[in-house]
CSV table of C-alpha atoms in Angstrom, one decimal:
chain,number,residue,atom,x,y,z
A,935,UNK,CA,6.5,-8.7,-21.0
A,936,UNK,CA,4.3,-11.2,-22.3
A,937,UNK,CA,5.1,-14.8,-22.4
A,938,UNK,CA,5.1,-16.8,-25.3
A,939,UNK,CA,1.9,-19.1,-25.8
A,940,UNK,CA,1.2,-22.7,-26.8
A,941,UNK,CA,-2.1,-24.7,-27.9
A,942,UNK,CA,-3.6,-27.7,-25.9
A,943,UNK,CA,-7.0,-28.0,-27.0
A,944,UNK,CA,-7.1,-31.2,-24.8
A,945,UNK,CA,-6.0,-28.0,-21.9
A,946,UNK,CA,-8.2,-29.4,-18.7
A,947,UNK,CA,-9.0,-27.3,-15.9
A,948,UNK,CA,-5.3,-27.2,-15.0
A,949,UNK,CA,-4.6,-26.5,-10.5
A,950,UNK,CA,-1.4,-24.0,-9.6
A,951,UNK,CA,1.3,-26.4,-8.4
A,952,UNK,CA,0.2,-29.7,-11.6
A,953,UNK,CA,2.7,-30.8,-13.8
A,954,UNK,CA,1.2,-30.4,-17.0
A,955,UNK,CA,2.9,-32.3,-20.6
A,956,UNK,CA,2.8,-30.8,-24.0
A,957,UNK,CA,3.5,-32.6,-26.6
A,958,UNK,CA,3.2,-33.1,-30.6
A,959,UNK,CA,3.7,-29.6,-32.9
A,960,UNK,CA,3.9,-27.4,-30.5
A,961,UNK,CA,6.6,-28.8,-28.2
A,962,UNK,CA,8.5,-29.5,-31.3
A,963,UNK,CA,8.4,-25.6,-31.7
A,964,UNK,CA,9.0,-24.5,-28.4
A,965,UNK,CA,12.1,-26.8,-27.9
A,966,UNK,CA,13.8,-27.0,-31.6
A,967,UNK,CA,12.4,-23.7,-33.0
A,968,UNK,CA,11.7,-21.0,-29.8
A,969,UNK,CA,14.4,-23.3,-27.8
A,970,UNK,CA,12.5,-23.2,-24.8
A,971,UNK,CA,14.6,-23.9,-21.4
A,972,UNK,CA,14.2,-25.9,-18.2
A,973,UNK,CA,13.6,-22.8,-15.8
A,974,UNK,CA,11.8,-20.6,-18.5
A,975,UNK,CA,8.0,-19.5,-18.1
A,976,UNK,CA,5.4,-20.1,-21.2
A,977,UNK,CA,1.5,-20.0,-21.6
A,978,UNK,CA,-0.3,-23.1,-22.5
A,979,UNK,CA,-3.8,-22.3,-23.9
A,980,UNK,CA,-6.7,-24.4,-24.9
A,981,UNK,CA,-7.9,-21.6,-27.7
A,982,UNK,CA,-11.3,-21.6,-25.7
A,983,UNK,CA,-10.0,-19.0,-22.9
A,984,UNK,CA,-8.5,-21.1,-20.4
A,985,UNK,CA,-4.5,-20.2,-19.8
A,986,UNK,CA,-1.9,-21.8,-17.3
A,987,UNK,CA,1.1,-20.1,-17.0
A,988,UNK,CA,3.5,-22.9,-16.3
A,989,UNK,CA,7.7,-23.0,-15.3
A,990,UNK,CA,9.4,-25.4,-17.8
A,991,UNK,CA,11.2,-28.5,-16.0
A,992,UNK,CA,12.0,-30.9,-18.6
A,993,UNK,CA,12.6,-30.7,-22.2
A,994,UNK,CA,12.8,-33.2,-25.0
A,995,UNK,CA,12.5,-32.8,-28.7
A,996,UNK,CA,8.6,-33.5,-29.3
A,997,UNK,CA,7.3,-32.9,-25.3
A,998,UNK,CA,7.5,-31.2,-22.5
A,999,UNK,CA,7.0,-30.9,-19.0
A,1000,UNK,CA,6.3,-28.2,-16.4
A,1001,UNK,CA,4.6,-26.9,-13.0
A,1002,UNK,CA,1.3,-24.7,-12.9
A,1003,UNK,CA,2.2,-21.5,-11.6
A,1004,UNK,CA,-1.1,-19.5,-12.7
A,1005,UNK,CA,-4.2,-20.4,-13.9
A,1006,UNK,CA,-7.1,-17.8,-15.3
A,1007,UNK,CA,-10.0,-18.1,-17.5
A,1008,UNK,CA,-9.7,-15.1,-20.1
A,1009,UNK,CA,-13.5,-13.0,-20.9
A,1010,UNK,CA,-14.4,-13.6,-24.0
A,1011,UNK,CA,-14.3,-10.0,-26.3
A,1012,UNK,CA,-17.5,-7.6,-26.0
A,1013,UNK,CA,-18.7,-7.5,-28.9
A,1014,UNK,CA,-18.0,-10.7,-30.4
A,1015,UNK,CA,-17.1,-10.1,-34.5
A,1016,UNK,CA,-17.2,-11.9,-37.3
A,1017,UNK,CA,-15.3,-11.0,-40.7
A,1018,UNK,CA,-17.3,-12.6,-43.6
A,1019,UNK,CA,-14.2,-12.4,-46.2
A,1020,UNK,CA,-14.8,-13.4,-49.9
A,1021,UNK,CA,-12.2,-15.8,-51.2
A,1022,UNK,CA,-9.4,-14.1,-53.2
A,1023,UNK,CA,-6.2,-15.1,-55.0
A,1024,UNK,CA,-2.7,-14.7,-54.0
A,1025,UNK,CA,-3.4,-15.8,-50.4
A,1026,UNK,CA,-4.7,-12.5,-49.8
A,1027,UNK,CA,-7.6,-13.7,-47.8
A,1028,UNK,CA,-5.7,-15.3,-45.3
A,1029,UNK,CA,-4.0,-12.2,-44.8
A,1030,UNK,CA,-6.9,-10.8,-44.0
A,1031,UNK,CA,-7.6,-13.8,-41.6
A,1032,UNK,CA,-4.2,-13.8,-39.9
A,1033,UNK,CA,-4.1,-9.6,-39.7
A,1034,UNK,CA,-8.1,-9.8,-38.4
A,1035,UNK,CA,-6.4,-12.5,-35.8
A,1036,UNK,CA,-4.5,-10.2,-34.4
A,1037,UNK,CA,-6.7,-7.1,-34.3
A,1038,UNK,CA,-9.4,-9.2,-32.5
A,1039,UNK,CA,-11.8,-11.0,-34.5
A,1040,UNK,CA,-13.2,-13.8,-33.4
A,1041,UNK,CA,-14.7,-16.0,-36.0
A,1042,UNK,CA,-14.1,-15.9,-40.0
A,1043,UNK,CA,-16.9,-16.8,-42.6
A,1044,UNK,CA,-15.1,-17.8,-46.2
A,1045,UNK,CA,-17.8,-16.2,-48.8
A,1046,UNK,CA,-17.8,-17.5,-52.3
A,1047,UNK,CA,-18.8,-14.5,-54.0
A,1048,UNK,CA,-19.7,-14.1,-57.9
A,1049,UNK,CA,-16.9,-12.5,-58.3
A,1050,UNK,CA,-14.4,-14.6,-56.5
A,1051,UNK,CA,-11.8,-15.6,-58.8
A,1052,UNK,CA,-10.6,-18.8,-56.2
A,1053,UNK,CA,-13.1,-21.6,-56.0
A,1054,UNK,CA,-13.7,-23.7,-53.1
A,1055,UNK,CA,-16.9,-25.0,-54.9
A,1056,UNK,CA,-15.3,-28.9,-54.4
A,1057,UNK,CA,-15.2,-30.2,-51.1
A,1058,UNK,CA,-11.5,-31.6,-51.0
A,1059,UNK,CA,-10.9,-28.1,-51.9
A,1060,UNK,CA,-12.8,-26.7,-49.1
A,1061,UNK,CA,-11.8,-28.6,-46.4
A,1062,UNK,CA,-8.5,-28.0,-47.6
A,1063,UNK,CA,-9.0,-24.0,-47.4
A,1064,UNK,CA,-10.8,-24.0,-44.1
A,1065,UNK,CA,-7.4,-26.0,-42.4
A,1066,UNK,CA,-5.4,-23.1,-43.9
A,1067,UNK,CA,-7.5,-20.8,-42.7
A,1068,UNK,CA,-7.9,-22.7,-39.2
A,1069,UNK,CA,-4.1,-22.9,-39.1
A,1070,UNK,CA,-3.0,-19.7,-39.6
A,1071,UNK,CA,-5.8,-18.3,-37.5
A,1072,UNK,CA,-4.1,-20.2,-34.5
A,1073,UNK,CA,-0.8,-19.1,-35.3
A,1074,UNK,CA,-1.9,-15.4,-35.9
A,1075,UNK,CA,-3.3,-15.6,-31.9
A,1076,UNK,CA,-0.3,-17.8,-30.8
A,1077,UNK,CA,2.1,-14.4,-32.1
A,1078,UNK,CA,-0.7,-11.6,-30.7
A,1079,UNK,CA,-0.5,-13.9,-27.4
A,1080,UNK,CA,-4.6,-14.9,-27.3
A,1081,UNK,CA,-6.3,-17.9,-25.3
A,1082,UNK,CA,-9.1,-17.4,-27.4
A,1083,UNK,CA,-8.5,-18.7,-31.2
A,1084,UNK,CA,-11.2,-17.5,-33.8
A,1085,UNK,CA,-13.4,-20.7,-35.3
A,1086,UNK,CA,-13.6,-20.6,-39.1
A,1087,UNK,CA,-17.0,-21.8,-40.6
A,1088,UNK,CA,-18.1,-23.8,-43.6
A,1089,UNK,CA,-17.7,-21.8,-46.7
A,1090,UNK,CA,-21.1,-19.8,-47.5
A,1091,UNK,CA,-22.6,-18.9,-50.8
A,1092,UNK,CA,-24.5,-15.6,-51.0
A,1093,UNK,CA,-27.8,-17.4,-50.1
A,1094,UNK,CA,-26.6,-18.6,-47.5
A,1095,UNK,CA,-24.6,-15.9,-46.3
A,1096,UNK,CA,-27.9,-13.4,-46.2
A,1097,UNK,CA,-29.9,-16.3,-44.2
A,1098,UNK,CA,-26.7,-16.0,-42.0
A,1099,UNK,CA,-27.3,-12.0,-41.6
A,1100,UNK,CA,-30.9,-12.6,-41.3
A,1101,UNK,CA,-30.1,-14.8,-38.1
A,1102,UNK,CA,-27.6,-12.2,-36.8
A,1103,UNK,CA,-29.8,-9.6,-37.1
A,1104,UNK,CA,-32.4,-11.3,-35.4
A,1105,UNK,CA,-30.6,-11.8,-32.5
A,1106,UNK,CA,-29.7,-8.3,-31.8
A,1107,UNK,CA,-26.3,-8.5,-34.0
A,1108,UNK,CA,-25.0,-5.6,-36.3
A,1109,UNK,CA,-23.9,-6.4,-39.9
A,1110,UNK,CA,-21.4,-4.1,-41.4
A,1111,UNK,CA,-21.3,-4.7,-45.2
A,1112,UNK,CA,-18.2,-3.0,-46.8
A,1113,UNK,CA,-18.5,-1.2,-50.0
A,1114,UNK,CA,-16.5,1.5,-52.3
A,1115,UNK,CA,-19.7,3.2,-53.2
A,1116,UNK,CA,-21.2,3.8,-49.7
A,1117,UNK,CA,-21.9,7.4,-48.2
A,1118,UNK,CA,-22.1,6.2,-45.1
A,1119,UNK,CA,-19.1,6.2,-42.9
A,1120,UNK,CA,-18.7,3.1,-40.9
A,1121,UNK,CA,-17.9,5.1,-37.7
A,1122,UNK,CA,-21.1,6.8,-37.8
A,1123,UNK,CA,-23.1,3.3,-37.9
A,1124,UNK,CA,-21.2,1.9,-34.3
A,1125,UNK,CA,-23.6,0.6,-32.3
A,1126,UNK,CA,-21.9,0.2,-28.7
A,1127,UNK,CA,-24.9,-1.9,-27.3
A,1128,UNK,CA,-24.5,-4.8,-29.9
A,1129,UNK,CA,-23.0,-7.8,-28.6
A,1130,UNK,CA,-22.6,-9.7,-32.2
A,1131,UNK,CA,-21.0,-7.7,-35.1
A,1132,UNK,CA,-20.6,-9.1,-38.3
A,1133,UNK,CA,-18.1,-7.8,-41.1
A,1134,UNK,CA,-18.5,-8.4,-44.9
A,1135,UNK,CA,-16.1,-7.8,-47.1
A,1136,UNK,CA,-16.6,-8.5,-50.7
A,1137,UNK,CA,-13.5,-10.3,-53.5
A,1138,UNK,CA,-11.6,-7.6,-56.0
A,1139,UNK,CA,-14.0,-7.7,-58.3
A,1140,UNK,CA,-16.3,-6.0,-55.8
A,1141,UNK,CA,-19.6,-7.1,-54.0
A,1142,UNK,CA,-22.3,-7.1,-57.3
A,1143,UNK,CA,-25.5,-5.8,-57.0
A,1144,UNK,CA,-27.5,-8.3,-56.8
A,1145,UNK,CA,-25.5,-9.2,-54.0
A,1146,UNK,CA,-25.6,-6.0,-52.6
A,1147,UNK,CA,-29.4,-6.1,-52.6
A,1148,UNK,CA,-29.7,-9.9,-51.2
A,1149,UNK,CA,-27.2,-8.8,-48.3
A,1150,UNK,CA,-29.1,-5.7,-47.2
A,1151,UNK,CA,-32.1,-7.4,-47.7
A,1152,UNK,CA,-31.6,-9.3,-45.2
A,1153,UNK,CA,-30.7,-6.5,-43.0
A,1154,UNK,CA,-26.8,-5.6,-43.1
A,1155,UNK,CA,-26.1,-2.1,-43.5
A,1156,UNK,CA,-23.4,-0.6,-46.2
A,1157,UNK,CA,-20.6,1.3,-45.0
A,1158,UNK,CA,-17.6,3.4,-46.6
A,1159,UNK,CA,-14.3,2.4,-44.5
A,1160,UNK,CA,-12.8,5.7,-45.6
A,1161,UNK,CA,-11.5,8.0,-48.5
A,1162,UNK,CA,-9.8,5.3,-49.8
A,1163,UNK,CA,-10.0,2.0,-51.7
A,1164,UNK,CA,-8.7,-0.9,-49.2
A,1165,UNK,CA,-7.6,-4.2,-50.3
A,1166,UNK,CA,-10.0,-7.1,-49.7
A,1167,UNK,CA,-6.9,-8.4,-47.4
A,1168,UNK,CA,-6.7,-5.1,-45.1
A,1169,UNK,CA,-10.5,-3.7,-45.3
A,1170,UNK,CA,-11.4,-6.4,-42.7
A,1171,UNK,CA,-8.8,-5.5,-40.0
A,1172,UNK,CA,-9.2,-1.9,-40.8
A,1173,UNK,CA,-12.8,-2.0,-39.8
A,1174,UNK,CA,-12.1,-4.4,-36.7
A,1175,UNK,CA,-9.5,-1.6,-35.8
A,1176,UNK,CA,-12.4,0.7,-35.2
A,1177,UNK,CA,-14.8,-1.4,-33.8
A,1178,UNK,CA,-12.0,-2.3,-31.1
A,1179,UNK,CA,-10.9,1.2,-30.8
């Protein structure tokens, strides 16, 4: 059985047989929500693939305390993938985020598309999405038990986005752009050899043309997911699902 985990960004190289402190947040919820015990075994991560399994000692309401039992430095995921997702309404795209968490993506790109009815176009407004999307990111790996936590990015308009693919491209990445009207079936376009994968996946509305155009332009490849219309929140994490598969 897995153990439950914990973030430490400030997580050093940690030795088998250090006491190692937690406090803040997250010993708050592992000794007045989980109700963690002295004697009981928990991972501490650092979100950047480092992981000591530790034996609990001592526990107070906002710390605590315990011995290194097992230290290991989790690989990073081959390939690595990135789910461009458009900003939608009703929280849906951090569903997508949190779900995408869990079936392994590792960095998110918030997309203000044309046809995005949410705006993050003012900067208070931004920063206050990407912390959302940040936080429920880490608690999305915290449930599926991950040492690595997926980074969220800036938010991107379309420009900026397609100089994005570009640069993906470039570098021997694979862009999967998501789309209703595609013949293509995205498991007919896995490329096994690619280290970088990116994922776009376009607001209710749908991706516009023009969009379409700039995107592929700048070498992203348009996919169908399957026989039926997904969500913006679950096309993501569908198409992860297969890549992971």
């Amino acid at each position: 059985m897995t153990l439950p985990v914990y973030v430490d960004p400030d997580l050093s190289a940690a030795c088998v047989g250090e006491t190692i402190r937690l406090d803040g947040d997250e010993a708050r919820h592992a000794a007045t929500v989980r109700r963690t015990r002295v004697g009981e075994r928990i991972d501490i991560v650092n979100g950047k693939g480092l992981r000591a399994t530790i034996t609990v000692t001592d526990v107070a309401k906002s710390s605590l305390v315990g011995t290194v039992e097992h230290v290991a430095n989790d690989p990073a995921h081959n390939p690595q993938i990135t789910l461009v997702q458009a900003l939608a309404k009703g929280g849906r795209d951090e569903q997508a985020v949190e779900t995408a968490t869990e079936y392994g993506a590792d960095a998110f790109i918030p997309w203000q598309a044309e046809r995005s009815i949410v705006s993050w176009s003012d900067p208070a407004k931004a920063r206050k999405g990407v912390g959302r999307w940040e936080a429920t990111a880490q608690s999305a790996a915290k449930q599926s038990r991950r040492s690595w936590i997926p980074t969220v990015d800036q938010p991107h308009s379309s420009a900026s986005l397609a100089c994005h693919i570009a640069d993906c491209c470039a570098d021997g990445g694979v862009v999967y752009i998501c789309h209703e009207s595609a013949t293509t079936p995205i498991t007919t376009q896995l490329d096994s050899s690619s280290r970088k994968v990116m994922i776009v996946v376009g607001p209710e509305g749908g991706i516009t043309d023009k969009e379409l155009e700039l995107l592929t332009n700048a070498g992203g490849r348009v996919v169908l997911l399957g026989e039926h219309v997904l969500r913006s929140a679950t096309a993501g994490p569908w198409a992860i699902a297969v890549i992971r598969a």
